[in-house]
Amino acid sequence: MKPRLPLVELVLCALCLWAAWYHTPAGALVRTAGAWVFRTHTTARPLLAYYGAGTLVPPPEHALPLPGPVPPAQALAYGAFAVRADLGSPPAIASRLRSLAQTLHSEDAAALALFCGEETAHYAMEHAGSQPHLIDLARALPPSKTCVSQAAQALMLGGAYALAWPLPESVRITSPFGMREHPLLGGRRLHAGVDLGVMKGAPVRAVADGIVRRASSDGVNGRILVVDHGGGVVTSYCHNDELLVGDGDHVRRGQMIARSGNTGRSTGPHLHYQLDLGGEPVDPLRFRAQRPKTAVGASD
Amino acid sequence: MELRVTERVSKIRWIFLPLGMCALVAVGTHAAADVVGDKVLFAVDRVDAFFDAIFSSWSVTAPLVDLVGLGERTFFARAVALAWELSADALLAIPLLGYDERAAADELTIARVLVKRRPSLRLVQPAAALLVSIAGAAAVARLLQGTLLHYPLIGGFVAATALFGLFLLLAPRAVFRSLEHASAQKTAIGLLGLAILGPLAIAAVASL
Ligand SMILES: [Zn+2]
C-alpha cells in the first residue's frame, strides 16, 4: 500500500510529539526517566507544575512592608509592585492598570498585559471566553511563560491586599501566625492562622467575595468554613458555633457567614482565621497596615 | 530527489505514526485532566471533610486531620489529576503504539464489523479516544498559534492547517486502533475504566 502524504504525516506526528514532550506531565516523566538513565540534565518541570497553565504559583517569599492602609483600588498595583519593584510606584502602576483594564475590559487581562505585554494580553483576550480569569487567558498562551506566573502572583497578592477582616478590628489576637508551643498537644508546631478572641455567637464575616468550598464539622477544626476567593486566595474560619452558609454557596464581602464559637480542639471561644495563598498558609497580618492588639486568651 | 525523501519517510511511518498518535492522545488527556483539576479540588475537599470528621473522633487518628491541612489539598487535587491523566494514558495512549497500518478501506471495513457487534463497554475506549484526540488536536493547534502570536496571520494559518491535518490523518487512525485494541482484549475495561475515561472524555469536550 502506498501512503499518500507521508511528509505531512511526519510533520503532524512531530508536532504532536513536541507538544506531548514539552507540555504534558507524561512527557516530563519520560524526559526525567531518560535524564536519569543517561545521567544528563533535563529542563522538565515537576509533574504537578503542568496543571493550571502556569497560574498555580506559590506566594513570593518576601512581604512588602506597608507604609499605610492599601486603598482597595490600588490593591492589585501593590501586588504587582511586590512581585516586580521595577514596574514603578504602586500609584503609578495603579493608573497604568486602570488604563489597561479599560482597553482590555478585564482586570486579569490588565495584570497579564502589565507583565507579558499588551499584544500578548490582547491575543489571550481574543482566544479566551467572555469574562475570562487569568487561568483562561493563560490557557490560550504557550506554556512556560514566566510572565504568566508573575501576573498570577500579582493577582494573588492583590487579592490578599484587598481582603477585609472577619471580625471587628478591635478584637484582639490571642495567638499569632507562626511556630509556637501548641497549647493542647505540646511541642513546637506551625500555627497556620491567627486566633481572634471573641465571645461565642459573634458574627463572622466573609473577607471578600467567593465560593464556599467547604462547610463541615470535625473534632479538630470544629465547624469550619473554607471560602475560595479565586486566584489562589483561600480563607478558612474554624471553631464556629454555627455555619450560616453551605457548600458551593456564593458569598459577598462583609456577608455574615458564621457565628463564632468553641467547637473542635480549642481552649475556649475564639475564631481561627487562616489565609492560604497558592495552597500555602501565610500570615494574614502581612497584608494589613493596622495590626490588632494581642491579648492572652483562648487558642487552638 | 523529492521522491527519494518521500520514500524514505514512508519507510519509517511504522515508527512515527504510532508515536504521533500516542502523543496526540497524551496531549488530549492532559488538556482534559487540566480541566478536571478544579473539579477534583472540590471533590478532594468533600473527601477530606469526610475523613476529617471520622479521624478526629479518636485521639490516635486526630493528628491525621492536621496532616492533610488546607495547603496540602491543592497538592492532593493536582496529584489526583495527574494520576487520572496517567491512568487514561495507560488505557488510551499506550495501546496506540501497537498500531499496524492496513489500507484505509480495509480499516473502515474492520471498524464497521467491530462496531456492529453487541454494544458493550468495549466501545468506551474508542469513543473516549475520539473525543480526547479532538481535544489533543485543538490543544496542539492552540500551542502552535500561541507560539506564533506575534505573527497572527502565519499563526492562524499554521494552526488551522495542523488542526485539519490531525483531524483527517491521525484522529481517525487513533479511534480505529482503539476500537481494534478494545475488541481484541479478553475482558472489557470494566467499570473502573469507564470511571476513568468517562469524565475525562467529557472534560476533553469542555477543554475545546
Ligand atoms: Zn488557631
Short mmCIF file of C-alpha atoms and ligand atoms in Angstrom, two decimals:
data_model
loop_
_atom_site.label_atom_id
_atom_site.label_comp_id
_atom_site.label_asym_id
_atom_site.label_seq_id
_atom_site.Cartn_x
_atom_site.Cartn_y
_atom_site.Cartn_z
CA MET A 1 0.00 0.00 0.00
CA LYS A 2 1.32 3.43 -0.93
CA PRO A 3 0.87 6.18 1.61
CA ARG A 4 -0.24 9.45 0.09
CA LEU A 5 1.04 12.12 2.40
CA PRO A 6 3.99 10.72 4.35
CA LEU A 7 5.74 14.08 4.73
CA VAL A 8 2.61 15.78 6.04
CA GLU A 9 2.07 12.88 8.44
CA LEU A 10 5.67 13.15 9.61
CA VAL A 11 5.28 16.87 10.35
CA LEU A 12 1.96 16.32 12.16
CA CYS A 13 3.41 13.50 14.26
CA ALA A 14 6.45 15.65 15.07
CA LEU A 15 4.14 18.45 16.23
CA CYS A 16 2.20 16.06 18.49
CA LEU A 17 5.44 14.66 19.92
CA TRP A 18 6.75 18.19 20.54
CA ALA A 19 3.53 19.13 22.36
CA ALA A 20 3.48 15.93 24.42
CA TRP A 21 7.23 16.03 25.13
CA TYR A 22 7.35 19.59 26.44
CA HIS A 23 3.84 20.33 27.61
CA THR A 24 2.45 17.25 29.39
CA PRO A 25 3.44 15.58 32.67
CA ALA A 26 3.69 12.25 30.80
CA GLY A 27 6.34 13.84 28.55
CA ALA A 28 8.10 15.24 31.60
CA LEU A 29 8.07 11.76 33.16
CA VAL A 30 9.73 10.25 30.06
CA ARG A 31 12.25 13.11 29.92
CA THR A 32 13.12 12.77 33.59
CA ALA A 33 13.48 8.99 33.27
CA GLY A 34 15.71 9.50 30.20
CA ALA A 35 17.86 12.03 32.03
CA TRP A 36 18.16 9.64 34.98
CA VAL A 37 19.18 6.69 32.76
CA PHE A 38 21.66 8.70 30.67
CA ARG A 39 22.77 10.84 33.63
CA THR A 40 22.06 14.07 31.79
CA HIS A 41 20.27 17.27 32.77
CA THR A 42 16.59 17.85 31.98
CA THR A 43 14.50 21.02 31.82
CA ALA A 44 11.33 19.07 32.71
CA ARG A 45 9.35 20.82 35.44
CA PRO A 46 7.90 18.99 38.47
CA LEU A 47 4.97 16.88 37.23
CA LEU A 48 2.31 18.85 39.09
CA ALA A 49 3.53 22.16 37.63
CA TYR A 50 1.95 21.21 34.27
CA TYR A 51 -1.54 21.97 35.59
CA GLY A 52 -3.24 25.35 35.71
CA ALA A 53 -1.33 26.82 32.73
CA GLY A 54 1.41 28.26 34.96
CA THR A 55 -1.06 30.19 37.13
CA LEU A 56 -0.82 27.89 40.17
CA VAL A 57 2.08 29.55 41.91
CA PRO A 58 3.32 29.80 45.48
CA PRO A 59 3.26 33.25 47.09
CA PRO A 60 6.53 35.24 46.89
CA GLU A 61 8.84 34.78 49.88
CA HIS A 62 9.20 38.41 50.93
CA ALA A 63 6.42 40.63 52.09
CA LEU A 64 6.18 44.26 51.19
CA PRO A 65 6.29 46.42 54.32
CA LEU A 66 3.17 48.54 54.11
CA PRO A 67 3.55 52.25 54.87
CA GLY A 68 -0.19 52.60 55.49
CA PRO A 69 -3.58 51.13 54.57
CA VAL A 70 -3.83 49.94 50.94
CA PRO A 71 -6.62 51.76 49.07
CA PRO A 72 -8.84 48.98 47.60
CA ALA A 73 -8.43 50.41 44.09
CA GLN A 74 -4.65 50.05 44.41
CA ALA A 75 -4.54 46.52 45.89
CA LEU A 76 -3.55 44.89 42.59
CA ALA A 77 -0.91 47.57 42.00
CA TYR A 78 0.60 46.78 45.41
CA GLY A 79 0.59 43.10 44.43
CA ALA A 80 2.35 43.86 41.14
CA PHE A 81 4.88 46.07 42.93
CA ALA A 82 5.64 43.27 45.40
CA VAL A 83 6.36 40.91 42.50
CA ARG A 84 8.41 43.37 40.43
CA ALA A 85 9.54 46.58 42.10
CA ASP A 86 10.97 47.92 38.81
CA LEU A 87 7.44 48.50 37.45
CA GLY A 88 7.20 51.84 39.27
CA SER A 89 5.47 53.07 42.41
CA PRO A 90 2.12 51.46 43.39
CA PRO A 91 0.09 54.60 42.47
CA ALA A 92 1.81 54.74 39.05
CA ILE A 93 1.17 51.02 38.47
CA ALA A 94 -2.44 51.52 39.56
CA SER A 95 -3.06 54.21 36.93
CA ARG A 96 -1.38 52.03 34.26
CA LEU A 97 -3.57 49.08 35.28
CA ARG A 98 -6.68 51.27 35.11
CA SER A 99 -6.00 52.29 31.52
CA LEU A 100 -5.10 48.71 30.55
CA ALA A 101 -8.32 47.42 32.15
CA GLN A 102 -10.30 49.99 30.17
CA THR A 103 -8.93 48.83 26.81
CA LEU A 104 -8.92 45.12 27.68
CA HIS A 105 -12.20 45.10 29.67
CA SER A 106 -10.74 42.79 32.33
CA GLU A 107 -8.63 43.24 35.44
CA ASP A 108 -6.96 39.87 34.97
CA ALA A 109 -6.06 40.76 31.37
CA ALA A 110 -4.66 44.08 32.60
CA ALA A 111 -2.38 42.23 35.04
CA LEU A 112 -1.34 39.92 32.21
CA ALA A 113 -0.58 42.92 29.98
CA LEU A 114 1.49 44.51 32.72
CA PHE A 115 3.85 41.53 32.86
CA CYS A 116 3.59 39.93 29.39
CA GLY A 117 2.88 42.95 27.17
CA GLU A 118 -0.30 44.34 25.67
CA GLU A 119 -0.06 42.34 22.44
CA THR A 120 0.01 39.06 24.38
CA ALA A 121 -2.92 40.15 26.56
CA HIS A 122 -5.00 41.19 23.52
CA TYR A 123 -4.26 37.85 21.87
CA ALA A 124 -5.27 35.97 25.04
CA MET A 125 -8.49 38.02 25.34
CA GLU A 126 -9.43 37.18 21.75
CA HIS A 127 -8.96 33.46 22.36
CA ALA A 128 -10.43 33.08 25.85
CA GLY A 129 -14.16 33.12 26.57
CA SER A 130 -16.08 36.10 27.86
CA GLN A 131 -15.21 37.44 31.35
CA PRO A 132 -12.08 35.29 31.50
CA HIS A 133 -9.95 34.67 34.58
CA LEU A 134 -6.18 34.60 34.32
CA ILE A 135 -6.22 30.81 34.01
CA ASP A 136 -8.48 31.01 30.92
CA LEU A 137 -6.22 33.67 29.40
CA ALA A 138 -3.09 31.64 30.20
CA ARG A 139 -4.55 28.52 28.55
CA ALA A 140 -4.60 30.44 25.25
CA LEU A 141 -0.89 31.18 25.54
CA PRO A 142 2.06 28.85 25.07
CA PRO A 143 3.07 27.44 28.49
CA SER A 144 6.28 28.07 30.42
CA LYS A 145 5.90 31.85 30.22
CA THR A 146 7.35 33.19 33.46
CA CYS A 147 5.42 36.44 32.96
CA VAL A 148 2.16 34.48 33.40
CA SER A 149 3.38 33.22 36.77
CA GLN A 150 4.31 36.78 37.75
CA ALA A 151 0.85 38.03 36.75
CA ALA A 152 -0.67 35.17 38.80
CA GLN A 153 1.41 36.16 41.82
CA ALA A 154 0.46 39.82 41.42
CA LEU A 155 -3.26 38.95 41.25
CA MET A 156 -2.90 36.63 44.24
CA LEU A 157 -1.14 39.29 46.32
CA GLY A 158 -3.56 41.95 45.06
CA GLY A 159 -6.41 39.72 46.24
CA ALA A 160 -4.72 39.37 49.64
CA TYR A 161 -4.15 43.15 49.99
CA ALA A 162 -7.84 43.75 49.22
CA LEU A 163 -9.15 41.42 51.94
CA ALA A 164 -11.33 42.78 54.73
CA TRP A 165 -11.17 41.37 58.29
CA PRO A 166 -13.59 38.68 59.53
CA LEU A 167 -14.27 40.39 62.89
CA PRO A 168 -14.22 43.99 64.15
CA GLU A 169 -10.68 45.44 64.18
CA SER A 170 -10.93 45.85 67.95
CA VAL A 171 -10.93 42.06 68.53
CA ARG A 172 -7.58 41.00 70.00
CA ILE A 173 -5.24 38.33 68.71
CA THR A 174 -4.79 35.54 71.24
CA SER A 175 -2.28 33.52 69.21
CA PRO A 176 -0.45 34.86 66.15
CA PHE A 177 0.66 33.04 62.97
CA GLY A 178 3.95 31.13 63.14
CA MET A 179 5.90 28.48 65.02
CA ARG A 180 4.76 28.13 68.62
CA GLU A 181 4.37 25.73 71.51
CA HIS A 182 0.99 24.04 70.93
CA PRO A 183 -1.42 24.91 73.78
CA LEU A 184 -3.05 21.46 73.82
CA LEU A 185 -0.72 18.98 72.17
CA GLY A 186 2.64 20.43 73.27
CA GLY A 187 5.73 20.53 71.05
CA ARG A 188 6.68 23.23 68.54
CA ARG A 189 4.30 23.38 65.57
CA LEU A 190 3.29 25.88 62.92
CA HIS A 191 0.17 27.80 63.83
CA ALA A 192 -1.20 28.27 60.32
CA GLY A 193 -3.57 31.15 61.12
CA VAL A 194 -4.36 33.77 63.73
CA ASP A 195 -6.64 33.19 66.70
CA LEU A 196 -9.02 36.03 67.48
CA GLY A 197 -10.53 36.05 70.96
CA VAL A 198 -14.28 36.61 70.66
CA MET A 199 -17.28 35.52 72.64
CA LYS A 200 -19.46 32.69 71.36
CA GLY A 201 -22.06 33.88 68.85
CA ALA A 202 -20.12 36.85 67.41
CA PRO A 203 -20.86 37.37 63.70
CA VAL A 204 -18.04 36.16 61.38
CA ARG A 205 -17.97 37.96 58.04
CA ALA A 206 -16.53 36.93 54.65
CA VAL A 207 -13.36 38.93 53.93
CA ALA A 208 -14.08 39.05 50.16
CA ASP A 209 -16.46 37.70 47.53
CA GLY A 210 -16.03 33.96 47.00
CA ILE A 211 -17.45 30.47 46.84
CA VAL A 212 -17.77 28.23 49.90
CA ARG A 213 -15.51 25.32 49.19
CA ARG A 214 -16.11 23.53 52.44
CA ALA A 215 -18.70 23.78 55.18
CA SER A 216 -18.20 20.84 57.52
CA SER A 217 -17.53 19.77 61.06
CA ASP A 218 -14.81 17.68 62.68
CA GLY A 219 -13.29 17.18 66.12
CA VAL A 220 -10.18 19.25 65.38
CA ASN A 221 -11.32 22.26 63.32
CA GLY A 222 -14.82 22.25 64.77
CA ARG A 223 -17.44 23.77 62.48
CA ILE A 224 -15.25 25.01 59.65
CA LEU A 225 -15.84 27.16 56.57
CA VAL A 226 -13.36 27.37 53.70
CA VAL A 227 -14.01 30.13 51.17
CA ASP A 228 -12.28 30.29 47.78
CA HIS A 229 -11.87 33.88 46.55
CA GLY A 230 -10.25 32.87 43.23
CA GLY A 231 -6.71 33.46 42.03
CA GLY A 232 -5.27 31.14 44.68
CA VAL A 233 -6.66 33.15 47.62
CA VAL A 234 -8.48 30.93 50.14
CA THR A 235 -9.61 31.82 53.66
CA SER A 236 -10.73 29.49 56.45
CA TYR A 237 -12.78 30.10 59.58
CA CYS A 238 -12.59 27.40 62.29
CA HIS A 239 -14.23 26.55 65.65
CA ASN A 240 -17.54 28.26 64.77
CA ASP A 241 -20.68 27.67 66.76
CA GLU A 242 -22.97 27.83 63.74
CA LEU A 243 -22.38 27.93 59.97
CA LEU A 244 -24.77 30.19 58.05
CA VAL A 245 -23.75 29.15 54.51
CA GLY A 246 -23.30 25.77 52.82
CA ASP A 247 -21.06 24.02 50.31
CA GLY A 248 -20.98 25.77 46.94
CA ASP A 249 -22.73 28.96 48.15
CA HIS A 250 -21.57 32.28 46.72
CA VAL A 251 -20.73 34.77 49.47
CA ARG A 252 -20.23 38.54 49.28
CA ARG A 253 -17.59 40.62 51.05
CA GLY A 254 -18.86 41.53 54.52
CA GLN A 255 -21.64 38.92 54.45
CA MET A 256 -22.25 37.18 57.79
CA ILE A 257 -21.22 33.57 57.14
CA ALA A 258 -20.97 32.06 60.63
CA ARG A 259 -21.31 32.65 64.35
CA SER A 260 -18.05 32.12 66.20
CA GLY A 261 -17.79 29.53 68.94
CA ASN A 262 -15.71 26.95 70.73
CA THR A 263 -16.14 23.76 68.67
CA GLY A 264 -13.35 21.28 67.88
CA ARG A 265 -9.94 21.19 69.57
CA SER A 266 -9.91 24.58 71.29
CA THR A 267 -9.18 26.03 74.75
CA GLY A 268 -12.11 28.49 74.71
CA PRO A 269 -14.31 30.63 72.47
CA HIS A 270 -12.27 32.11 69.58
CA LEU A 271 -12.06 32.27 65.79
CA HIS A 272 -9.11 30.66 63.99
CA TYR A 273 -8.81 32.73 60.80
CA GLN A 274 -6.45 31.39 58.15
CA LEU A 275 -5.28 32.79 54.82
CA ASP A 276 -3.84 30.43 52.20
CA LEU A 277 -2.12 31.77 49.09
CA GLY A 278 -1.39 29.27 46.33
CA GLY A 279 -2.09 26.44 48.79
CA GLU A 280 0.35 27.71 51.44
CA PRO A 281 -0.74 29.25 54.73
CA VAL A 282 0.59 32.80 55.18
CA ASP A 283 0.30 35.37 57.96
CA PRO A 284 -2.84 37.39 57.15
CA LEU A 285 -1.33 40.36 59.02
CA ARG A 286 1.36 40.62 56.30
CA PHE A 287 -1.32 42.22 54.14
CA ARG A 288 -2.68 44.69 56.65
CA ALA A 289 -1.38 48.05 57.74
CA GLN A 290 -3.21 48.06 61.08
CA ARG A 291 -2.35 45.21 63.42
CA PRO A 292 -4.93 44.22 66.01
CA LYS A 293 -3.63 44.27 69.59
CA THR A 294 -2.68 40.98 71.20
CA ALA A 295 -4.05 39.57 74.43
CA VAL A 296 -3.89 36.37 76.47
CA GLY A 297 -6.93 34.23 75.68
CA ALA A 298 -8.41 31.15 74.02
CA SER A 299 -6.49 29.38 71.27
CA ASP A 300 -6.25 26.03 69.44
CA MET B 1 15.28 13.72 -5.11
CA GLU B 2 11.93 14.68 -3.61
CA LEU B 3 10.62 11.21 -4.38
CA ARG B 4 13.51 9.69 -2.53
CA VAL B 5 12.79 11.74 0.59
CA THR B 6 9.13 10.70 0.41
CA GLU B 7 10.12 7.07 0.02
CA ARG B 8 12.50 7.22 2.93
CA VAL B 9 9.90 8.86 5.11
CA SER B 10 7.36 6.22 4.06
CA LYS B 11 9.72 3.52 5.27
CA ILE B 12 9.72 4.86 8.82
CA ARG B 13 5.98 5.52 9.06
CA TRP B 14 5.57 2.38 11.15
CA ILE B 15 7.61 4.18 13.84
CA PHE B 16 6.35 7.73 13.72
CA LEU B 17 2.63 7.13 13.08
CA PRO B 18 2.01 5.16 16.32
CA LEU B 19 4.25 7.55 18.26
CA GLY B 20 2.44 10.57 16.85
CA MET B 21 -1.00 9.09 17.64
CA CYS B 22 0.12 8.22 21.15
CA ALA B 23 1.42 11.79 21.61
CA LEU B 24 -1.81 13.28 20.20
CA VAL B 25 -3.91 11.35 22.72
CA ALA B 26 -1.47 12.19 25.54
CA VAL B 27 -1.85 15.90 24.75
CA GLY B 28 -5.64 15.44 24.71
CA THR B 29 -5.75 13.62 28.05
CA HIS B 30 -3.62 16.39 29.56
CA ALA B 31 -5.93 19.12 28.25
CA ALA B 32 -8.87 17.18 29.74
CA ALA B 33 -7.12 16.44 33.06
CA ASP B 34 -6.28 20.13 33.40
CA VAL B 35 -10.00 20.93 33.19
CA VAL B 36 -10.80 18.12 35.64
CA GLY B 37 -8.27 19.60 38.12
CA ASP B 38 -10.62 22.27 39.51
CA LYS B 39 -13.49 19.81 39.93
CA VAL B 40 -11.09 17.38 41.60
CA LEU B 41 -10.22 20.10 44.10
CA PHE B 42 -13.86 20.31 45.14
CA ALA B 43 -14.09 16.50 45.33
CA VAL B 44 -10.90 16.34 47.42
CA ASP B 45 -12.44 18.87 49.79
CA ARG B 46 -15.52 16.68 50.22
CA VAL B 47 -13.46 13.52 50.76
CA ASP B 48 -11.13 15.37 53.13
CA ALA B 49 -14.04 16.78 55.15
CA PHE B 50 -15.47 13.25 55.37
CA PHE B 51 -12.22 11.72 56.63
CA ASP B 52 -11.53 14.65 58.98
CA ALA B 53 -14.88 14.02 60.61
CA ILE B 54 -14.00 10.34 61.10
CA PHE B 55 -10.34 10.72 62.11
CA SER B 56 -11.00 13.50 64.61
CA SER B 57 -13.22 11.15 66.65
CA TRP B 58 -10.23 9.26 68.15
CA SER B 59 -7.18 10.81 69.75
CA VAL B 60 -4.87 8.32 67.97
CA THR B 61 -6.03 9.39 64.50
CA ALA B 62 -6.69 13.07 65.30
CA PRO B 63 -3.18 14.17 64.20
CA LEU B 64 -4.11 12.98 60.66
CA VAL B 65 -6.62 15.83 60.48
CA ASP B 66 -3.76 18.30 60.79
CA LEU B 67 -1.59 16.34 58.37
CA VAL B 68 -3.99 16.84 55.46
CA GLY B 69 -4.20 20.56 56.08
CA LEU B 70 -5.58 23.32 53.92
CA GLY B 71 -2.34 23.74 51.98
CA GLU B 72 -1.90 20.10 51.11
CA ARG B 73 -5.33 19.86 49.49
CA THR B 74 -4.23 21.71 46.36
CA PHE B 75 -1.29 19.33 46.12
CA PHE B 76 -3.61 16.33 46.54
CA ALA B 77 -6.04 17.64 43.94
CA ARG B 78 -3.26 18.09 41.41
CA ALA B 79 -1.84 14.67 42.29
CA VAL B 80 -5.27 13.11 41.69
CA ALA B 81 -5.49 14.91 38.33
CA LEU B 82 -2.03 13.60 37.47
CA ALA B 83 -2.90 10.01 38.47
CA TRP B 84 -6.12 10.31 36.45
CA GLU B 85 -4.24 11.55 33.41
CA LEU B 86 -1.55 8.84 33.61
CA SER B 87 -4.18 6.08 34.03
CA ALA B 88 -6.01 7.43 30.98
CA ASP B 89 -2.70 7.47 29.10
CA ALA B 90 -2.17 3.83 30.02
CA LEU B 91 -5.70 2.90 28.87
CA LEU B 92 -5.82 5.04 25.73
CA ALA B 93 -2.44 6.31 24.54
CA ILE B 94 -0.10 3.36 25.16
CA PRO B 95 -2.21 0.80 23.19
CA LEU B 96 -1.93 3.09 20.15
CA LEU B 97 1.77 2.17 19.93
CA GLY B 98 0.62 -1.22 18.66
CA TYR B 99 -0.91 0.32 15.54
CA ASP B 100 -0.28 -1.80 12.46
CA GLU B 101 -1.48 0.07 9.41
CA ARG B 102 -3.68 -1.51 6.75
CA ALA B 103 -5.29 0.00 3.65
CA ALA B 104 -7.79 2.71 4.62
CA ALA B 105 -10.69 0.77 3.02
CA ASP B 106 -9.78 -2.38 4.99
CA GLU B 107 -9.58 -0.41 8.23
CA LEU B 108 -13.03 1.02 7.55
CA THR B 109 -14.48 -2.44 6.87
CA ILE B 110 -12.96 -3.89 10.03
CA ALA B 111 -14.19 -0.92 12.06
CA ARG B 112 -17.77 -1.41 10.74
CA VAL B 113 -17.74 -5.07 11.71
CA LEU B 114 -16.37 -4.33 15.18
CA VAL B 115 -18.88 -1.55 15.88
CA LYS B 116 -21.83 -3.72 14.77
CA ARG B 117 -21.04 -6.37 17.36
CA ARG B 118 -23.11 -6.45 20.53
CA PRO B 119 -22.70 -2.99 22.08
CA SER B 120 -20.68 -3.17 25.28
CA LEU B 121 -18.13 -1.37 27.40
CA ARG B 122 -15.66 -2.11 24.61
CA LEU B 123 -16.96 0.96 22.83
CA VAL B 124 -15.90 3.23 25.72
CA GLN B 125 -12.24 3.30 24.66
CA PRO B 126 -12.76 4.27 21.01
CA ALA B 127 -15.40 6.85 21.97
CA ALA B 128 -13.03 8.36 24.53
CA ALA B 129 -10.17 8.16 22.02
CA LEU B 130 -12.27 10.18 19.55
CA LEU B 131 -13.08 12.98 21.99
CA VAL B 132 -9.63 13.04 23.52
CA SER B 133 -7.86 13.14 20.15
CA ILE B 134 -10.10 16.03 19.07
CA ALA B 135 -9.11 17.83 22.29
CA GLY B 136 -5.47 16.91 21.59
CA ALA B 137 -5.63 18.29 18.04
CA ALA B 138 -7.18 21.52 19.33
CA ALA B 139 -4.51 21.78 22.05
CA VAL B 140 -1.67 21.27 19.54
CA ALA B 141 -3.20 23.92 17.26
CA ARG B 142 -3.60 26.28 20.22
CA LEU B 143 0.03 25.76 21.21
CA LEU B 144 1.20 26.50 17.67
CA GLN B 145 -0.92 29.62 17.35
CA GLY B 146 0.15 30.82 20.80
CA THR B 147 3.81 30.26 19.96
CA LEU B 148 3.36 32.35 16.80
CA LEU B 149 1.16 35.00 18.45
CA HIS B 150 3.39 37.82 17.22
CA TYR B 151 2.72 36.68 13.61
CA PRO B 152 -1.07 36.36 13.72
CA LEU B 153 -1.61 35.55 10.03
CA ILE B 154 1.04 32.83 9.86
CA GLY B 155 -0.01 31.54 13.28
CA GLY B 156 -3.66 31.30 12.30
CA PHE B 157 -2.83 29.53 9.03
CA VAL B 158 -0.40 27.05 10.61
CA ALA B 159 -2.83 26.25 13.45
CA ALA B 160 -5.79 25.74 11.08
CA THR B 161 -3.70 23.52 8.79
CA ALA B 162 -2.43 21.43 11.70
CA LEU B 163 -5.95 21.08 13.13
CA PHE B 164 -7.34 19.96 9.76
CA GLY B 165 -4.43 17.56 9.20
CA LEU B 166 -4.72 16.00 12.65
CA PHE B 167 -8.50 15.54 12.31
CA LEU B 168 -8.07 13.94 8.92
CA LEU B 169 -4.91 11.86 9.25
CA LEU B 170 -4.25 10.99 12.89
CA ALA B 171 -7.50 11.15 14.89
CA PRO B 172 -9.42 8.54 12.79
CA ARG B 173 -6.49 6.12 13.00
CA ALA B 174 -6.31 6.58 16.77
CA VAL B 175 -10.01 5.77 17.05
CA PHE B 176 -9.65 2.73 14.81
CA ARG B 177 -6.67 1.36 16.73
CA SER B 178 -8.51 1.97 19.99
CA LEU B 179 -11.52 0.05 18.71
CA GLU B 180 -9.31 -2.76 17.48
CA HIS B 181 -7.41 -2.94 20.77
CA ALA B 182 -10.57 -2.88 22.90
CA SER B 183 -12.15 -5.63 20.78
CA ALA B 184 -9.07 -7.83 20.99
CA GLN B 185 -8.89 -7.64 24.79
CA LYS B 186 -10.08 -10.72 26.68
CA THR B 187 -12.19 -8.63 29.05
CA ALA B 188 -13.69 -5.19 28.57
CA ILE B 189 -12.13 -2.33 30.54
CA GLY B 190 -14.90 -2.63 33.11
CA LEU B 191 -16.49 -0.07 35.31
CA LEU B 192 -13.16 1.24 36.62
CA GLY B 193 -12.06 2.06 33.07
CA LEU B 194 -15.40 3.71 32.45
CA ALA B 195 -15.00 5.73 35.66
CA ILE B 196 -11.58 6.92 34.47
CA LEU B 197 -12.34 7.56 30.81
CA GLY B 198 -15.95 8.79 31.05
CA PRO B 199 -15.37 12.03 32.99
CA LEU B 200 -12.11 12.65 31.12
CA ALA B 201 -13.89 12.40 27.76
CA ILE B 202 -16.48 14.95 28.93
CA ALA B 203 -13.69 17.20 30.19
CA ALA B 204 -11.96 16.81 26.82
CA VAL B 205 -15.00 18.41 25.18
CA ALA B 206 -15.01 21.15 27.83
CA SER B 207 -11.35 21.90 27.10
CA LEU B 208 -12.15 22.89 23.49
ZN ZN C 1 -5.57 28.88 65.57
#
